[in-house]
């Protein structure tokens, strides 16, 4: 009730008038009542009533928040944060080398940006993640759903079907090898049709549609609370033409980044963005750098750059708060994103894999 | 913009009119704080406004991947592709050219790019069940004269190329009537052609294929190294306009491109700025000798390879250019 008038969500002009009339706290407003208020600051009775309603709702909201609900003003210790972060899930990419340089996979609650030249595999990785996010918990996945926002029209469902079929096949092999009841149960609902029906696809044809879609995302995610991955493929395409005023573009991108950070946190989802590369002409040579400018570089928490070295595809972890910069090779087979060499085979019985979150290793059929 | 038809608070509608805001785009371009100041409304009202206009713009826009997969409608389905007129080539592309997006066909001169372009202009006119789109094509020439003699040859030989189609179906199609040839030798003419002529033909449903022969020719003489930024802007603008037309009318855009040698390797011209606009890149080249091909074919055998595509692995196949057209070799 002691909340200052300046912090209340009223129209700026109204706040200015209240300050000029000498009101300082919300309690003073509530004590004055609508008639007194309308006389003091010269607004109509209806407007005064409305304003007081807003104030009452705010104060009520404050009260419930401080009573220990989850909210912006909750205090917690660093230890609690650490525990929370360690229990945070990862979405695996099926390329174990890439997963390990990322620290386990694509992390929930963070924004990961994937940059690369055309054809290097950005969309492939996004499709792979949209399938992998759905892997059941008994196989070490996060059992979530995916939102796929496509700005370029490169989401080819036939390819997603190939990747999903390979993933289901992979889980079936694990289940057969390990013969555990929970695996069999999980596989009952982990089928191709199920996977496809939990990828929510949005096609945005220009940046206005993209902005509108992101405004609607929080509501969508509240209705579909199992979503654990939001992909925007690609973020650069709608923003790289049609902008006479680059400062408008920077402002819109910053706003977008802010909203995505909030979405990632509030809904415990991973946000994955793909970005194009552009040529930066330097003093003596030109280099390829991620598009959208320097300030955009701050938007993502984790930045991955995919590139070629002759005919070998490489992934470099360029920016991460917790992992060091490193590079690894990957390949794209008919099954999707994979390691270049198959991972070491461990003939494990059910007992050795104690941690259910760890993805069990099996020998993969190399394409 | 008629704000009254939106599901908004009368106070908000009045504020919109007073602030002279004319479109949804204007609203979304402003930040929350700017909107509050401009319209003199509280943040709750502004959030409500943003959600309402976003809903109106994005009504019914969600599909699940399953719905995309099961969609068999000729116009909207992703499974529908534009056939190349040869089953070997179609197999390489898993059906043919995708309907939405820019497909590039790059290669050295006389590798067969124009031949494939002409063949597509005929293929698009066939009925859906024979891999066509039952519509015409626009062929935009930027440097050479349109090869009308060769087109006539191809038309005369269609029955030989398309042995899979009954003769009476082929006879009914007036191939020449549905191919619109445009000349655009410089950037401004090209711009006009896309924004006016092309948009008109597409809106009238008269064409469902655009072939541009070639992109690189437009940029050859006019740009020195100092004008890289200007060239990039043109490429991005053209790419965006073509992409937008392709999406709106579900029409494939095939851009023929030349190649240059960069760092010892043969790469398509126009650099990464152009590559960023593409959905799919195909390359054609002449082969000096191909293993396993019959000896009399050596010298005229060409390779068609997929460099990148979201749904195809890097792969290639051989083909020859015959009197009746381009035919793949197994």
XYZ file of C-alpha atoms in Angstrom:
697
model
C 0.000 0.000 0.000
C 2.996 2.231 0.428
C 3.744 1.911 -3.240
C 4.753 5.143 -4.924
C 2.325 6.656 -7.403
C 5.011 6.890 -10.061
C 5.347 3.092 -10.225
C 1.668 2.360 -10.821
C 0.608 1.227 -14.300
C -1.434 4.305 -15.137
C -1.272 6.516 -18.216
C 1.803 8.792 -18.052
C -0.299 11.970 -18.266
C -2.408 10.823 -15.325
C 0.663 10.016 -13.269
C 2.027 13.491 -13.991
C -1.205 15.088 -12.777
C -1.221 13.023 -9.597
C 2.357 13.987 -8.850
C 1.560 17.669 -9.472
C -1.422 17.434 -7.074
C 0.883 16.071 -4.374
C -0.157 12.390 -4.209
C 2.767 10.194 -3.248
C 1.615 6.708 -2.296
C -1.096 4.353 -3.529
C -2.698 4.409 -0.060
C -3.320 8.155 -0.356
C -5.178 7.575 -3.626
C -7.353 4.862 -2.162
C -8.186 6.995 0.890
C -9.277 9.966 -1.242
C -11.918 8.014 -3.139
C -13.204 8.632 -6.663
C -15.122 11.883 -6.029
C -12.289 13.529 -4.199
C -9.807 12.342 -6.814
C -11.810 13.660 -9.745
C -12.122 17.065 -8.052
C -8.449 17.261 -7.036
C -6.899 16.543 -10.407
C -9.700 17.546 -12.755
C -10.658 14.241 -14.390
C -14.108 12.720 -14.810
C -15.604 10.389 -12.185
C -15.429 7.424 -14.558
C -11.736 7.966 -15.166
C -11.141 8.286 -11.424
C -13.048 5.046 -10.766
C -11.040 3.245 -13.403
C -7.755 4.521 -12.052
C -8.630 3.401 -8.526
C -9.584 -0.040 -9.808
C -6.178 -0.391 -11.410
C -4.489 0.728 -8.185
C -6.478 -1.782 -6.115
C -5.619 -4.620 -8.470
C -1.948 -3.711 -8.382
C -1.837 -3.666 -4.611
C -3.624 -6.999 -4.476
C -1.143 -8.417 -6.939
C 1.755 -7.135 -4.847
C 0.335 -8.761 -1.732
C 0.050 -12.211 -3.303
C 3.502 -11.900 -4.793
C 5.239 -11.155 -1.540
C 3.329 -14.004 0.070
C 5.817 -16.367 -1.551
C 4.435 -17.053 -5.013
C 6.759 -17.344 -8.020
C 7.318 -13.827 -9.256
C 9.776 -11.237 -10.337
C 10.598 -10.072 -6.822
C 11.387 -13.500 -5.362
C 14.682 -13.746 -3.572
C 16.848 -16.812 -3.761
C 20.403 -17.793 -2.986
C 23.099 -18.637 -5.497
C 23.044 -22.237 -4.242
C 19.368 -22.508 -5.132
C 20.140 -21.096 -8.569
C 22.945 -23.603 -9.042
C 20.738 -26.514 -8.108
C 18.037 -25.244 -10.420
C 20.464 -24.866 -13.298
C 21.961 -28.313 -12.809
C 18.581 -29.944 -12.890
C 17.718 -28.015 -16.030
C 17.227 -30.251 -18.973
C 19.152 -30.291 -22.217
C 17.824 -31.034 -25.651
C 20.286 -33.373 -27.330
C 21.293 -32.950 -30.949
C 22.178 -36.613 -31.608
C 25.717 -35.535 -32.378
C 27.380 -36.369 -29.086
C 30.468 -34.310 -29.893
C 28.299 -31.238 -30.382
C 26.309 -32.045 -27.247
C 29.460 -32.205 -25.194
C 30.898 -28.894 -26.379
C 27.524 -27.363 -25.535
C 27.723 -28.851 -22.077
C 25.041 -31.497 -22.594
C 22.973 -30.123 -25.453
C 20.797 -27.107 -26.149
C 19.911 -25.723 -22.748
C 16.411 -24.853 -21.587
C 15.696 -21.269 -20.450
C 18.488 -19.940 -22.667
C 18.586 -18.442 -26.135
C 20.875 -20.295 -28.522
C 21.765 -18.755 -31.864
C 22.932 -20.880 -34.778
C 24.784 -18.973 -37.502
C 26.087 -20.287 -40.782
C 26.285 -19.963 -44.544
C 23.470 -21.374 -46.681
C 23.445 -25.140 -46.879
C 25.613 -25.829 -43.849
C 22.833 -27.361 -41.793
C 21.078 -24.718 -39.670
C 17.566 -25.765 -40.645
C 18.555 -29.430 -40.330
C 19.689 -28.839 -36.757
C 16.447 -27.015 -35.962
C 14.360 -29.856 -37.346
C 16.468 -32.340 -35.374
C 15.909 -30.375 -32.172
C 12.165 -30.139 -32.826
C 12.121 -33.936 -32.847
C 14.633 -34.478 -30.034
C 12.795 -32.226 -27.587
C 10.033 -34.834 -27.627
C 12.201 -37.772 -26.544
C 10.591 -39.310 -23.449
C 12.214 -38.826 -20.049
C 12.983 -42.511 -19.699
C 15.325 -42.161 -22.664
C 17.000 -39.089 -21.219
C 14.921 -36.468 -23.043
C 12.784 -33.601 -21.803
C 9.471 -34.954 -23.161
C 8.415 -31.561 -24.468
C 6.723 -30.134 -27.539
C 8.068 -27.684 -30.088
C 7.019 -24.420 -31.707
C 8.587 -23.832 -35.150
C 8.363 -20.335 -36.569
C 9.450 -20.379 -40.210
C 10.261 -17.107 -41.983
C 11.974 -18.547 -45.062
C 9.735 -21.422 -46.034
C 12.495 -23.992 -45.577
C 10.562 -26.333 -43.274
C 10.057 -29.379 -45.500
C 7.869 -31.815 -43.645
C 9.162 -34.837 -45.559
C 12.586 -34.257 -44.101
C 11.163 -33.933 -40.589
C 9.442 -37.281 -41.144
C 12.806 -38.882 -42.009
C 14.445 -37.432 -38.916
C 11.543 -38.386 -36.645
C 11.397 -41.933 -38.007
C 15.123 -42.356 -37.366
C 14.725 -41.059 -33.810
C 11.876 -43.455 -33.064
C 13.917 -46.281 -34.544
C 16.867 -45.315 -32.349
C 14.703 -45.414 -29.223
C 13.286 -48.779 -30.229
C 16.830 -50.163 -30.491
C 17.660 -48.891 -27.013
C 14.462 -50.371 -25.632
C 15.265 -53.751 -27.163
C 18.808 -53.673 -25.827
C 17.842 -52.692 -22.314
C 14.471 -54.392 -21.915
C 13.108 -51.979 -19.329
C 9.408 -51.573 -18.651
C 9.457 -47.768 -18.600
C 11.029 -47.723 -22.059
C 8.308 -49.908 -23.495
C 5.636 -47.740 -21.929
C 7.176 -44.540 -23.239
C 7.378 -45.961 -26.753
C 3.631 -46.491 -26.821
C 3.148 -42.741 -27.232
C 6.397 -41.946 -29.012
C 5.420 -42.555 -32.604
C 5.896 -40.675 -35.873
C 2.368 -39.273 -35.881
C 2.636 -38.191 -32.279
C 5.902 -36.396 -32.897
C 4.528 -34.580 -35.938
C 1.372 -33.545 -34.124
C 3.425 -31.870 -31.379
C 5.428 -29.624 -33.661
C 3.419 -26.404 -33.896
C 4.278 -24.656 -37.160
C 3.866 -20.941 -37.840
C 4.770 -19.318 -41.158
C 5.640 -15.617 -40.935
C 6.031 -13.848 -44.252
C 7.480 -10.542 -43.066
C 8.788 -8.928 -39.920
C 5.394 -7.520 -38.901
C 3.924 -11.025 -38.841
C 6.939 -12.209 -36.871
C 6.564 -9.450 -34.290
C 2.857 -10.196 -33.950
C 3.545 -13.915 -33.550
C 6.052 -13.302 -30.764
C 3.522 -11.085 -28.936
C 1.120 -14.009 -29.034
C 3.655 -16.624 -27.943
C 3.285 -16.252 -24.154
C -0.430 -16.931 -24.423
C 0.160 -19.885 -26.736
C 2.778 -21.333 -24.411
C 0.448 -20.991 -21.430
C -2.171 -22.973 -23.315
C 0.383 -25.530 -24.500
C 2.390 -25.883 -21.330
C 4.412 -28.857 -22.559
C 6.303 -26.784 -25.132
C 10.010 -26.804 -24.301
C 11.464 -25.471 -27.540
C 10.769 -22.404 -29.649
C 12.610 -22.259 -32.965
C 12.710 -19.184 -35.179
C 14.211 -20.137 -38.567
C 15.587 -17.608 -39.493
C 15.609 -14.396 -37.603
C 17.702 -12.520 -40.171
C 15.665 -13.053 -43.327
C 12.751 -10.692 -42.594
C 15.017 -8.031 -41.123
C 17.629 -7.729 -43.845
C 15.722 -5.807 -46.455
C 13.063 -3.143 -46.351
C 14.761 -1.106 -43.605
C 15.703 2.408 -44.602
C 16.022 3.229 -40.942
C 18.525 0.883 -39.313
C 17.857 2.292 -35.863
C 14.270 1.076 -36.136
C 15.608 -2.348 -36.987
C 17.950 -2.337 -33.996
C 15.117 -1.277 -31.702
C 12.772 -3.962 -33.011
C 15.431 -6.653 -32.710
C 16.238 -5.596 -29.162
C 12.561 -5.690 -28.241
C 12.282 -9.132 -29.811
C 15.314 -10.359 -27.868
C 13.834 -9.074 -24.608
C 10.548 -10.827 -25.205
C 12.298 -14.079 -26.124
C 14.416 -13.957 -22.963
C 11.266 -13.577 -20.876
C 9.561 -16.396 -22.778
C 12.557 -18.702 -22.342
C 12.609 -18.060 -18.611
C 8.920 -18.033 -17.779
C 8.110 -21.164 -19.736
C 11.348 -23.061 -19.089
C 11.893 -23.413 -22.832
C 14.928 -23.321 -25.039
C 14.764 -20.634 -27.710
C 16.768 -21.415 -30.845
C 17.314 -18.792 -33.537
C 19.100 -19.188 -36.863
C 21.034 -16.333 -38.380
C 22.672 -15.721 -41.736
C 26.266 -14.824 -42.367
C 27.415 -11.684 -44.085
C 30.734 -10.427 -45.372
C 32.559 -7.860 -43.320
C 35.112 -6.069 -45.425
C 38.157 -5.442 -43.314
C 41.440 -3.644 -43.926
C 43.154 -6.354 -45.895
C 40.624 -9.145 -46.195
C 36.979 -9.891 -45.802
C 35.570 -12.299 -43.253
C 32.229 -13.945 -42.729
C 30.430 -12.720 -39.647
C 26.910 -13.273 -38.315
C 24.361 -10.878 -39.790
C 22.192 -8.269 -38.053
C 25.035 -6.234 -36.613
C 27.116 -5.977 -33.496
C 24.325 -5.170 -31.056
C 22.418 -8.302 -32.043
C 25.415 -10.311 -30.891
C 24.357 -9.648 -27.295
C 20.890 -11.095 -27.713
C 21.713 -14.777 -27.539
C 23.275 -16.468 -24.540
C 24.930 -19.165 -26.605
C 26.199 -18.680 -30.127
C 27.090 -21.569 -32.390
C 28.686 -21.017 -35.785
C 28.441 -23.759 -38.403
C 30.960 -23.646 -41.222
C 32.856 -25.663 -43.766
C 36.451 -26.770 -43.898
C 36.746 -28.091 -47.462
C 34.037 -30.713 -47.389
C 33.933 -31.295 -43.635
C 31.191 -29.588 -41.658
C 32.335 -27.985 -38.425
C 30.537 -26.429 -35.487
C 32.253 -23.818 -33.356
C 30.904 -22.780 -29.987
C 31.584 -19.093 -30.215
C 29.882 -17.715 -27.126
C 28.733 -19.426 -23.955
C 28.553 -18.404 -20.305
C 29.699 -21.777 -19.051
C 31.554 -23.663 -21.780
C 34.818 -22.806 -23.435
C 35.140 -21.959 -27.105
C 35.747 -25.142 -29.096
C 35.128 -26.691 -32.477
C 33.897 -30.102 -33.452
C 32.962 -31.915 -36.630
C 29.499 -33.205 -37.478
C 27.695 -34.700 -40.408
C 24.182 -34.771 -41.741
C 22.947 -38.186 -42.798
C 19.585 -39.344 -44.022
C 18.736 -39.891 -40.345
C 19.590 -36.317 -39.415
C 22.328 -34.665 -37.390
C 25.014 -37.150 -36.360
C 28.605 -37.540 -35.208
C 31.323 -38.018 -37.754
C 32.621 -41.102 -35.995
C 30.195 -43.301 -34.153
C 30.537 -42.845 -30.377
C 32.402 -45.493 -28.366
C 30.338 -48.620 -27.881
C 29.683 -49.540 -24.274
C 28.018 -52.898 -23.814
C 25.956 -51.751 -20.894
C 23.473 -53.786 -18.950
C 20.602 -52.013 -17.249
C 22.555 -51.556 -14.040
C 25.506 -49.474 -15.179
C 23.432 -46.571 -16.506
C 22.295 -45.289 -13.143
C 21.532 -41.752 -14.195
C 18.281 -41.882 -16.166
C 19.086 -38.489 -17.706
C 22.197 -39.733 -19.417
C 21.586 -40.761 -22.998
C 22.555 -44.409 -23.360
C 25.043 -45.059 -26.129
C 24.516 -47.634 -28.793
C 26.440 -48.347 -31.923
C 24.995 -46.345 -34.756
C 24.646 -47.488 -38.301
C 26.953 -45.203 -40.182
C 25.372 -43.858 -43.360
C -7.691 1.422 -41.233
C -11.128 0.980 -39.746
C -10.351 0.544 -36.070
C -14.011 0.161 -35.160
C -14.077 -3.372 -36.486
C -11.377 -4.478 -34.069
C -12.374 -5.996 -30.754
C -11.070 -3.059 -28.738
C -12.113 -0.843 -25.866
C -13.833 2.342 -27.180
C -11.284 4.365 -25.248
C -8.467 2.624 -27.127
C -10.172 3.111 -30.490
C -10.610 6.815 -29.785
C -6.952 7.088 -28.790
C -5.864 5.323 -32.002
C -7.831 7.716 -34.136
C -6.606 10.732 -32.227
C -2.975 9.657 -32.550
C -3.538 9.175 -36.290
C -2.240 5.611 -36.327
C -3.143 4.103 -39.668
C -2.023 0.480 -39.667
C -1.216 -2.549 -37.580
C 2.356 -2.308 -38.828
C 2.696 1.163 -37.289
C 1.514 -0.146 -33.931
C 3.932 -3.062 -33.943
C 6.818 -0.818 -34.987
C 6.472 1.259 -31.847
C 7.680 0.178 -28.448
C 5.307 -0.221 -25.501
C 6.538 2.976 -23.892
C 6.185 4.965 -27.122
C 2.631 3.723 -27.536
C 1.782 4.742 -23.989
C 3.043 8.239 -24.568
C 1.465 8.585 -27.984
C -1.948 7.306 -27.015
C -2.002 8.363 -23.386
C -3.099 4.938 -22.202
C -1.892 2.715 -19.403
C 0.476 -0.188 -19.988
C -2.329 -2.696 -19.403
C -4.383 -1.086 -22.166
C -1.391 -1.115 -24.491
C -0.694 -4.794 -23.813
C -4.316 -5.521 -24.579
C -4.075 -3.523 -27.826
C -0.927 -5.355 -28.918
C -2.473 -8.743 -28.220
C -5.671 -7.865 -30.074
C -3.995 -6.582 -33.235
C -1.552 -9.503 -33.194
C -4.488 -11.930 -32.963
C -6.180 -10.270 -35.892
C -3.032 -10.454 -37.993
C -2.240 -14.047 -37.064
C -5.689 -15.568 -36.833
C -5.726 -19.278 -37.711
C -2.066 -19.359 -38.553
C -1.056 -22.462 -36.680
C -0.602 -25.841 -38.277
C 0.927 -28.941 -36.793
C 3.608 -30.772 -38.748
C 1.145 -33.655 -38.968
C -1.387 -31.470 -40.778
C 1.323 -30.355 -43.193
C 2.228 -33.986 -43.812
C -1.341 -35.082 -44.412
C -2.297 -32.154 -46.635
C -2.952 -33.535 -50.103
C -4.616 -30.486 -51.623
C -3.045 -29.584 -54.975
C -2.591 -25.969 -54.120
C -1.369 -26.032 -50.536
C 0.394 -29.369 -50.148
C 4.152 -29.502 -49.671
C 4.138 -32.819 -51.503
C 3.143 -31.089 -54.732
C 6.230 -30.253 -56.786
C 6.936 -29.150 -60.345
C 8.232 -32.072 -62.358
C 11.229 -31.637 -64.681
C 9.671 -33.905 -67.278
C 12.074 -36.777 -66.694
C 11.699 -39.411 -64.012
C 15.450 -39.717 -63.365
C 15.795 -35.993 -62.717
C 12.606 -35.959 -60.657
C 13.957 -38.777 -58.492
C 17.090 -36.785 -57.776
C 14.908 -33.949 -56.525
C 12.387 -36.227 -54.776
C 9.549 -35.093 -56.976
C 10.758 -31.926 -58.619
C 11.070 -28.222 -57.916
C 9.393 -27.088 -54.644
C 6.539 -24.668 -55.218
C 7.502 -22.033 -52.674
C 10.939 -20.477 -52.721
C 13.746 -19.567 -55.079
C 15.588 -22.436 -56.748
C 18.890 -21.591 -58.340
C 20.331 -23.371 -61.342
C 23.993 -22.425 -61.665
C 26.642 -23.609 -64.074
C 29.170 -22.712 -66.734
C 27.981 -21.637 -70.148
C 26.500 -24.258 -72.461
C 26.056 -26.701 -69.605
C 22.339 -26.820 -70.287
C 20.790 -24.280 -67.924
C 18.632 -22.623 -70.565
C 17.565 -26.047 -71.844
C 16.317 -27.004 -68.401
C 14.627 -23.617 -68.047
C 12.747 -24.077 -71.329
C 11.786 -27.620 -70.413
C 10.281 -26.420 -67.144
C 8.203 -23.846 -69.045
C 6.585 -26.722 -70.892
C 6.292 -29.053 -67.905
C 4.360 -26.511 -65.869
C 1.526 -26.577 -68.408
C 0.663 -30.237 -67.903
C -2.132 -31.368 -65.557
C -1.353 -31.963 -61.879
C -1.327 -35.723 -62.252
C 1.520 -35.471 -64.757
C 3.613 -33.274 -62.493
C 2.553 -29.909 -63.898
C 0.654 -27.008 -62.404
C -1.886 -26.473 -65.204
C -0.665 -22.958 -65.811
C 1.792 -20.905 -67.864
C 5.261 -19.531 -67.297
C 7.132 -16.241 -67.424
C 10.625 -16.302 -68.903
C 12.668 -13.216 -68.095
C 15.727 -12.777 -70.329
C 18.410 -10.444 -69.083
C 21.091 -10.795 -71.707
C 20.515 -13.167 -74.621
C 17.588 -13.207 -76.966
C 14.907 -15.737 -76.112
C 15.603 -19.032 -77.972
C 12.235 -19.291 -79.695
C 13.402 -21.723 -82.374
C 14.603 -24.149 -79.759
C 11.349 -23.732 -77.843
C 9.410 -24.649 -80.979
C 11.565 -27.744 -81.448
C 10.861 -28.812 -77.895
C 7.132 -28.238 -78.323
C 7.087 -30.371 -81.474
C 8.881 -33.185 -79.680
C 6.894 -33.194 -76.431
C 5.201 -36.479 -77.280
C 8.642 -38.079 -77.438
C 9.891 -36.624 -74.152
C 6.670 -37.222 -72.250
C 5.900 -40.782 -73.249
C 4.149 -41.110 -69.889
C 1.395 -38.694 -70.965
C -1.421 -39.754 -73.373
C -1.151 -38.094 -76.793
C -4.585 -36.467 -76.628
C -3.610 -34.639 -73.429
C -0.450 -33.255 -75.054
C -2.301 -32.190 -78.185
C -4.793 -30.144 -76.201
C -2.145 -27.922 -74.591
C -1.342 -24.698 -76.464
C 2.245 -24.536 -75.227
C 3.310 -21.390 -77.047
C 0.361 -19.361 -75.820
C 1.188 -19.679 -72.153
C 4.833 -18.699 -72.127
C 5.316 -14.982 -71.522
C 8.741 -13.684 -72.489
C 10.059 -10.520 -70.857
C 13.287 -8.698 -71.611
C 15.024 -6.873 -68.776
C 18.616 -5.927 -69.450
C 19.173 -3.524 -66.563
C 18.282 -3.307 -62.902
C 15.492 -0.746 -63.168
C 13.703 -2.588 -65.960
C 14.063 -5.787 -63.972
C 12.611 -4.133 -60.885
C 9.630 -2.879 -62.901
C 9.166 -6.282 -64.443
C 8.968 -8.021 -61.071
C 6.819 -5.507 -59.270
C 4.382 -4.768 -62.082
C 4.264 -7.306 -64.857
C 5.037 -10.409 -62.841
C 2.690 -9.478 -60.020
C -0.097 -8.951 -62.541
C 0.383 -12.259 -64.357
C 0.554 -14.120 -61.064
C -2.496 -12.385 -59.628
C -4.511 -13.369 -62.695
C -3.499 -16.999 -62.272
C -2.011 -17.125 -65.748
C 1.415 -18.333 -64.719
C 2.813 -20.606 -62.062
C 6.472 -20.605 -62.922
C 9.019 -17.840 -63.236
C 12.358 -18.462 -64.928
C 15.004 -15.730 -64.749
C 17.847 -16.154 -67.225
C 20.131 -15.002 -65.709
C 20.629 -13.135 -62.426
C 24.363 -12.607 -62.760
C 24.049 -10.788 -66.078
C 22.154 -7.959 -64.367
C 25.079 -7.244 -62.082
C 27.996 -7.794 -64.375
C 28.885 -4.361 -65.651
C 27.350 -1.990 -63.189
C 29.165 -2.689 -59.952
C 32.790 -2.228 -59.058
C 34.310 -3.442 -55.807
C 33.514 -0.150 -54.080
C 29.804 -0.583 -54.634
C 29.530 -3.885 -52.819
C 27.010 -2.533 -50.335
C 24.742 -1.169 -53.076
C 24.912 -4.429 -54.992
C 24.052 -6.336 -51.817
C 21.009 -4.114 -51.266
C 19.736 -4.762 -54.785
C 20.217 -8.496 -54.362
C 18.421 -8.510 -51.039
C 15.546 -6.443 -52.373
C 15.087 -8.617 -55.452
C 15.398 -11.737 -53.349
C 12.780 -10.513 -50.913
C 10.372 -9.435 -53.671
C 10.697 -12.712 -55.553
C 10.361 -14.671 -52.315
C 7.252 -12.742 -51.394
C 5.622 -13.372 -54.796
C 6.570 -17.024 -54.610
C 4.985 -17.403 -51.171
C 1.819 -15.495 -51.995
C 1.087 -17.352 -55.219
C 2.796 -20.675 -54.408
C 4.841 -20.337 -57.578
C 8.371 -21.675 -58.047
C 10.981 -19.140 -59.057
C 13.924 -20.629 -60.941
C 16.950 -18.350 -61.201
C 19.657 -19.262 -63.647
C 23.060 -18.106 -62.524
C 26.570 -18.114 -63.891
C 29.648 -19.334 -62.085
C 32.979 -17.755 -61.371
C 36.221 -19.113 -60.021
C 36.936 -18.166 -56.430
C 39.974 -19.469 -54.627
C 40.518 -22.109 -57.273
C 36.986 -23.469 -57.002
C 34.037 -22.989 -59.293
C 31.253 -21.302 -57.332
C 28.001 -19.643 -58.338
C 28.228 -15.918 -58.929
C 26.820 -13.137 -56.765
C 28.264 -14.295 -53.455
C 26.752 -15.095 -50.109
C 24.228 -12.252 -50.236
C 22.438 -14.032 -53.066
C 22.926 -17.524 -51.623
C 21.094 -16.385 -48.484
C 17.953 -15.794 -50.577
C 17.793 -19.333 -51.948
C 15.792 -22.343 -50.892
C 17.628 -24.780 -53.120
C 20.788 -24.648 -55.227
C 21.437 -26.923 -58.192
C 24.547 -26.953 -60.313
C 25.061 -28.226 -63.812
C 28.364 -28.916 -65.490
C 29.784 -30.651 -68.507
C 31.694 -33.833 -67.855
C 34.777 -34.562 -69.923
C 34.152 -38.262 -69.583
C 31.729 -40.087 -67.393
C 32.397 -43.603 -66.149
C 29.858 -46.159 -67.259
C 28.282 -43.988 -69.951
C 28.114 -45.252 -73.478
C 31.118 -44.006 -75.502
C 29.086 -42.022 -78.000
C 27.603 -39.998 -75.167
C 30.951 -38.826 -73.803
C 31.406 -35.128 -74.459
C 27.710 -34.352 -74.262
C 27.090 -35.843 -70.853
C 26.309 -33.348 -68.150
C 25.921 -33.551 -64.402
C 23.069 -32.131 -62.397
C 23.943 -31.907 -58.714
C 22.127 -30.788 -55.615
C 24.433 -28.421 -53.729
C 21.986 -27.688 -50.922
C 18.299 -28.115 -50.186
C 16.420 -28.488 -46.914
C 14.967 -31.839 -47.939
C 17.692 -33.378 -50.134
C 21.153 -34.767 -49.465
C 24.030 -33.547 -51.669
C 23.755 -35.836 -54.706
C 23.983 -35.802 -58.471
C 22.965 -37.553 -61.630
C 23.970 -37.515 -65.280
C 21.875 -36.194 -68.128
C 22.093 -35.411 -71.828
C 20.490 -32.795 -73.990
C 18.589 -34.461 -76.818
C 16.415 -33.040 -79.555
C 13.327 -33.569 -77.421
C 14.856 -32.073 -74.330
C 16.836 -32.832 -71.212
C 16.850 -36.457 -70.137
C 18.527 -38.034 -67.133
C 20.678 -41.135 -67.420
C 20.443 -43.920 -64.906
